[in-house]
Short mmCIF file of N, CA and C in Angstrom, two decimals:
data_model
loop_
_atom_site.label_atom_id
_atom_site.label_comp_id
_atom_site.label_asym_id
_atom_site.label_seq_id
_atom_site.Cartn_x
_atom_site.Cartn_y
_atom_site.Cartn_z
N UNK A 1 100.85 55.57 142.73
CA UNK A 1 102.18 55.18 143.12
C UNK A 1 102.35 53.68 143.11
N UNK A 2 101.73 52.98 142.30
CA UNK A 2 101.89 51.53 142.27
C UNK A 2 102.74 51.12 141.11
N UNK A 3 102.56 49.91 140.70
CA UNK A 3 103.30 49.46 139.55
C UNK A 3 103.91 48.10 139.79
N UNK A 4 104.66 47.66 138.80
CA UNK A 4 105.31 46.37 138.88
C UNK A 4 106.45 46.42 139.89
N UNK A 5 106.73 45.29 140.53
CA UNK A 5 107.88 45.25 141.44
C UNK A 5 109.15 45.56 140.67
N UNK A 6 110.07 46.22 141.34
CA UNK A 6 111.34 46.59 140.73
C UNK A 6 112.45 45.84 141.44
N UNK A 7 113.43 45.35 140.71
CA UNK A 7 114.57 44.66 141.33
C UNK A 7 115.42 45.68 142.07
N UNK A 8 115.92 45.28 143.21
CA UNK A 8 116.75 46.14 144.03
C UNK A 8 118.10 45.49 144.25
N UNK A 9 119.12 46.29 144.42
CA UNK A 9 120.46 45.80 144.61
C UNK A 9 120.69 45.15 145.97
N UNK A 10 119.78 45.32 146.91
CA UNK A 10 119.98 44.78 148.24
C UNK A 10 119.20 43.49 148.47
N UNK A 11 118.80 42.81 147.42
CA UNK A 11 118.20 41.49 147.55
C UNK A 11 116.70 41.45 147.78
N UNK A 12 115.99 42.56 147.68
CA UNK A 12 114.54 42.47 147.76
C UNK A 12 113.91 43.21 146.61
N UNK A 13 112.64 42.90 146.42
CA UNK A 13 111.89 43.52 145.34
C UNK A 13 110.90 44.51 145.94
N UNK A 14 110.83 45.66 145.32
CA UNK A 14 109.94 46.72 145.78
C UNK A 14 108.61 46.61 145.03
N UNK A 15 107.51 46.69 145.76
CA UNK A 15 106.18 46.61 145.16
C UNK A 15 105.70 47.96 144.65
N UNK A 16 106.01 49.04 145.39
CA UNK A 16 105.54 50.39 145.05
C UNK A 16 106.71 51.26 144.60
N UNK A 17 106.48 52.04 143.56
CA UNK A 17 107.51 52.94 143.06
C UNK A 17 107.80 54.03 144.08
N UNK A 18 109.07 54.27 144.33
CA UNK A 18 109.47 55.33 145.25
C UNK A 18 109.53 56.66 144.51
N UNK A 19 109.15 57.72 145.22
CA UNK A 19 109.21 59.08 144.69
C UNK A 19 110.23 59.87 145.49
N UNK A 20 110.98 60.74 144.82
CA UNK A 20 111.93 61.61 145.52
C UNK A 20 111.16 62.46 146.52
N UNK A 21 111.77 62.67 147.66
CA UNK A 21 111.13 63.41 148.74
C UNK A 21 112.25 63.98 149.58
N UNK A 22 112.10 65.13 150.11
CA UNK A 22 113.12 65.70 150.99
C UNK A 22 112.42 66.43 152.12
N UNK A 23 112.35 65.75 153.26
CA UNK A 23 111.70 66.34 154.43
C UNK A 23 112.35 65.82 155.69
N UNK A 24 112.49 66.71 156.67
CA UNK A 24 113.01 66.28 157.96
C UNK A 24 111.97 65.39 158.62
N UNK A 25 112.44 64.36 159.30
CA UNK A 25 111.54 63.41 159.93
C UNK A 25 112.04 63.09 161.33
N UNK A 26 111.11 62.91 162.25
CA UNK A 26 111.42 62.41 163.58
C UNK A 26 110.99 60.97 163.63
N UNK A 27 111.80 60.13 164.25
CA UNK A 27 111.42 58.73 164.38
C UNK A 27 111.93 58.20 165.71
N UNK A 28 111.31 57.13 166.16
CA UNK A 28 111.70 56.55 167.44
C UNK A 28 112.03 55.07 167.27
N UNK A 29 112.91 54.62 168.16
CA UNK A 29 113.32 53.22 168.22
C UNK A 29 113.67 52.94 169.67
N UNK A 30 113.05 51.93 170.25
CA UNK A 30 113.28 51.56 171.64
C UNK A 30 113.17 52.76 172.57
N UNK A 31 112.09 53.51 172.43
CA UNK A 31 111.77 54.66 173.29
C UNK A 31 112.77 55.81 173.23
N UNK A 32 113.56 55.89 172.16
CA UNK A 32 114.48 57.02 171.95
C UNK A 32 114.11 57.71 170.66
N UNK A 33 114.21 59.03 170.66
CA UNK A 33 113.88 59.83 169.48
C UNK A 33 115.14 60.15 168.68
N UNK A 34 114.98 60.14 167.35
CA UNK A 34 116.07 60.46 166.42
C UNK A 34 115.52 61.37 165.33
N UNK A 35 116.41 61.99 164.59
CA UNK A 35 115.98 62.79 163.45
C UNK A 35 116.73 62.34 162.21
N UNK A 36 116.15 62.65 161.08
CA UNK A 36 116.76 62.30 159.81
C UNK A 36 116.06 63.03 158.69
N UNK A 37 116.37 62.62 157.48
CA UNK A 37 115.75 63.21 156.30
C UNK A 37 115.22 62.09 155.41
N UNK A 38 113.96 62.19 155.04
CA UNK A 38 113.38 61.25 154.09
C UNK A 38 113.91 61.64 152.71
N UNK A 39 114.54 60.70 152.01
CA UNK A 39 115.08 60.97 150.68
C UNK A 39 114.18 60.46 149.57
N UNK A 40 113.41 59.38 149.84
CA UNK A 40 112.39 58.91 148.91
C UNK A 40 111.35 58.13 149.70
N UNK A 41 110.15 58.03 149.11
CA UNK A 41 109.03 57.45 149.84
C UNK A 41 108.05 56.81 148.85
N UNK A 42 107.33 55.80 149.31
CA UNK A 42 106.26 55.17 148.54
C UNK A 42 105.18 54.74 149.51
N UNK A 43 104.15 54.11 148.98
CA UNK A 43 103.11 53.57 149.85
C UNK A 43 103.66 52.48 150.76
N UNK A 44 104.71 51.81 150.32
CA UNK A 44 105.23 50.67 151.07
C UNK A 44 106.42 50.94 151.96
N UNK A 45 107.09 52.11 151.79
CA UNK A 45 108.27 52.35 152.60
C UNK A 45 108.97 53.64 152.25
N UNK A 46 110.16 53.82 152.84
CA UNK A 46 110.92 55.05 152.63
C UNK A 46 112.39 54.79 152.91
N UNK A 47 113.23 55.71 152.40
CA UNK A 47 114.64 55.69 152.75
C UNK A 47 114.90 56.90 153.65
N UNK A 48 115.46 56.64 154.83
CA UNK A 48 115.73 57.67 155.82
C UNK A 48 117.24 57.85 155.94
N UNK A 49 117.71 59.05 155.68
CA UNK A 49 119.12 59.37 155.87
C UNK A 49 119.27 59.92 157.29
N UNK A 50 120.24 59.39 158.05
CA UNK A 50 120.43 59.83 159.43
C UNK A 50 121.88 59.72 159.85
N UNK A 51 122.33 60.64 160.68
CA UNK A 51 123.68 60.59 161.21
C UNK A 51 123.82 59.49 162.26
N UNK A 52 122.70 58.94 162.72
CA UNK A 52 122.69 57.93 163.78
C UNK A 52 122.60 56.51 163.24
N UNK A 53 123.02 56.27 162.01
CA UNK A 53 122.83 54.96 161.38
C UNK A 53 123.46 53.83 162.19
N UNK A 54 124.53 54.09 162.89
CA UNK A 54 125.20 53.05 163.68
C UNK A 54 124.33 52.49 164.82
N UNK A 55 123.24 53.15 165.15
CA UNK A 55 122.35 52.71 166.23
C UNK A 55 121.28 51.71 165.78
N UNK A 56 121.23 51.41 164.47
CA UNK A 56 120.16 50.59 163.94
C UNK A 56 120.69 49.36 163.22
N UNK A 57 119.87 48.31 163.22
CA UNK A 57 120.20 47.06 162.55
C UNK A 57 119.04 46.64 161.66
N UNK A 58 119.34 45.84 160.66
CA UNK A 58 118.30 45.24 159.82
C UNK A 58 117.34 44.49 160.74
N UNK A 59 116.04 44.69 160.53
CA UNK A 59 115.02 44.03 161.34
C UNK A 59 114.48 44.88 162.47
N UNK A 60 115.17 45.97 162.85
CA UNK A 60 114.68 46.85 163.90
C UNK A 60 113.36 47.49 163.48
N UNK A 61 112.49 47.74 164.45
CA UNK A 61 111.23 48.43 164.21
C UNK A 61 111.39 49.90 164.59
N UNK A 62 110.91 50.79 163.71
CA UNK A 62 110.94 52.23 163.98
C UNK A 62 109.55 52.81 163.76
N UNK A 63 109.25 53.87 164.49
CA UNK A 63 108.00 54.62 164.33
C UNK A 63 108.36 56.00 163.81
N UNK A 64 107.73 56.39 162.70
CA UNK A 64 108.05 57.66 162.05
C UNK A 64 106.90 58.64 162.13
N UNK A 65 107.23 59.92 162.19
CA UNK A 65 106.25 61.00 162.08
C UNK A 65 106.61 61.75 160.81
N UNK A 66 105.89 61.46 159.73
CA UNK A 66 106.22 61.97 158.39
C UNK A 66 105.41 63.23 158.09
N UNK A 67 106.08 64.35 157.82
CA UNK A 67 105.35 65.58 157.51
C UNK A 67 104.79 65.58 156.09
N UNK A 68 103.60 66.14 155.94
CA UNK A 68 103.07 66.37 154.60
C UNK A 68 103.93 67.44 153.93
N UNK A 69 104.00 67.44 152.61
CA UNK A 69 104.85 68.39 151.90
C UNK A 69 104.43 69.84 152.12
N UNK A 70 103.17 70.09 152.47
CA UNK A 70 102.72 71.47 152.69
C UNK A 70 103.08 71.98 154.09
N UNK A 71 103.75 71.13 154.88
CA UNK A 71 104.19 71.56 156.21
C UNK A 71 103.11 71.51 157.27
N UNK A 72 101.93 71.04 156.92
CA UNK A 72 100.82 70.97 157.87
C UNK A 72 100.90 69.76 158.77
N UNK A 73 100.02 68.83 158.54
CA UNK A 73 99.90 67.64 159.37
C UNK A 73 101.06 66.67 159.18
N UNK A 74 101.15 65.72 160.10
CA UNK A 74 102.10 64.61 160.03
C UNK A 74 101.30 63.31 159.99
N UNK A 75 101.85 62.32 159.36
CA UNK A 75 101.26 61.00 159.39
C UNK A 75 102.22 60.09 160.15
N UNK A 76 101.69 59.27 161.00
CA UNK A 76 102.53 58.36 161.79
C UNK A 76 102.48 56.98 161.16
N UNK A 77 103.66 56.40 160.94
CA UNK A 77 103.78 55.06 160.36
C UNK A 77 104.83 54.28 161.13
N UNK A 78 104.61 52.99 161.21
CA UNK A 78 105.58 52.10 161.82
C UNK A 78 106.10 51.17 160.74
N UNK A 79 107.36 50.76 160.87
CA UNK A 79 107.92 49.86 159.89
C UNK A 79 109.15 49.15 160.41
N UNK A 80 109.64 48.25 159.57
CA UNK A 80 110.82 47.45 159.90
C UNK A 80 111.95 47.79 158.93
N UNK A 81 113.16 47.93 159.45
CA UNK A 81 114.32 48.23 158.62
C UNK A 81 114.65 47.01 157.77
N UNK A 82 114.66 47.20 156.46
CA UNK A 82 114.94 46.12 155.51
C UNK A 82 116.41 46.04 155.15
N UNK A 83 117.09 47.18 155.04
CA UNK A 83 118.52 47.22 154.78
C UNK A 83 119.04 48.58 155.19
N UNK A 84 120.37 48.68 155.34
CA UNK A 84 120.98 49.95 155.67
C UNK A 84 122.32 50.06 154.97
N UNK A 85 122.80 51.30 154.83
CA UNK A 85 124.13 51.56 154.31
C UNK A 85 124.75 52.66 155.18
N UNK A 86 125.83 53.25 154.75
CA UNK A 86 126.52 54.24 155.56
C UNK A 86 125.75 55.56 155.69
N UNK A 87 124.76 55.78 154.83
CA UNK A 87 123.97 57.03 154.87
C UNK A 87 122.69 56.92 155.67
N UNK A 88 122.05 55.72 155.64
CA UNK A 88 120.76 55.60 156.28
C UNK A 88 120.18 54.22 156.10
N UNK A 89 118.84 54.12 156.17
CA UNK A 89 118.19 52.83 156.07
C UNK A 89 116.89 52.89 155.29
N UNK A 90 116.51 51.74 154.74
CA UNK A 90 115.22 51.59 154.07
C UNK A 90 114.28 50.93 155.04
N UNK A 91 113.10 51.50 155.19
CA UNK A 91 112.10 50.94 156.08
C UNK A 91 110.87 50.53 155.27
N UNK A 92 110.34 49.35 155.57
CA UNK A 92 109.10 48.88 154.95
C UNK A 92 107.99 49.12 155.96
N UNK A 93 106.97 49.85 155.55
CA UNK A 93 105.87 50.16 156.47
C UNK A 93 105.06 48.92 156.80
N UNK A 94 104.57 48.87 158.04
CA UNK A 94 103.74 47.75 158.51
C UNK A 94 102.33 47.91 158.01
#
């Protein structure tokens, strides 16, 4: 999942290629839990679609519990919101 950085429309360059992904995800911010859907993911980050987008700002830190595609284990990752739109936000993993 590596490769050359790709230019992005939101002013940053991505180091790792994103792969399409569709899984429900739980995440927390400031000791509150939220839910959303991962729409794409890479080694460096993910795009999370959520109905609660109005609660987040660029620079916020979130902790995610990402399910494996087989429905078994979850992996926990922390990251910082790099940009957001009306559907959700992009998070860069720490």
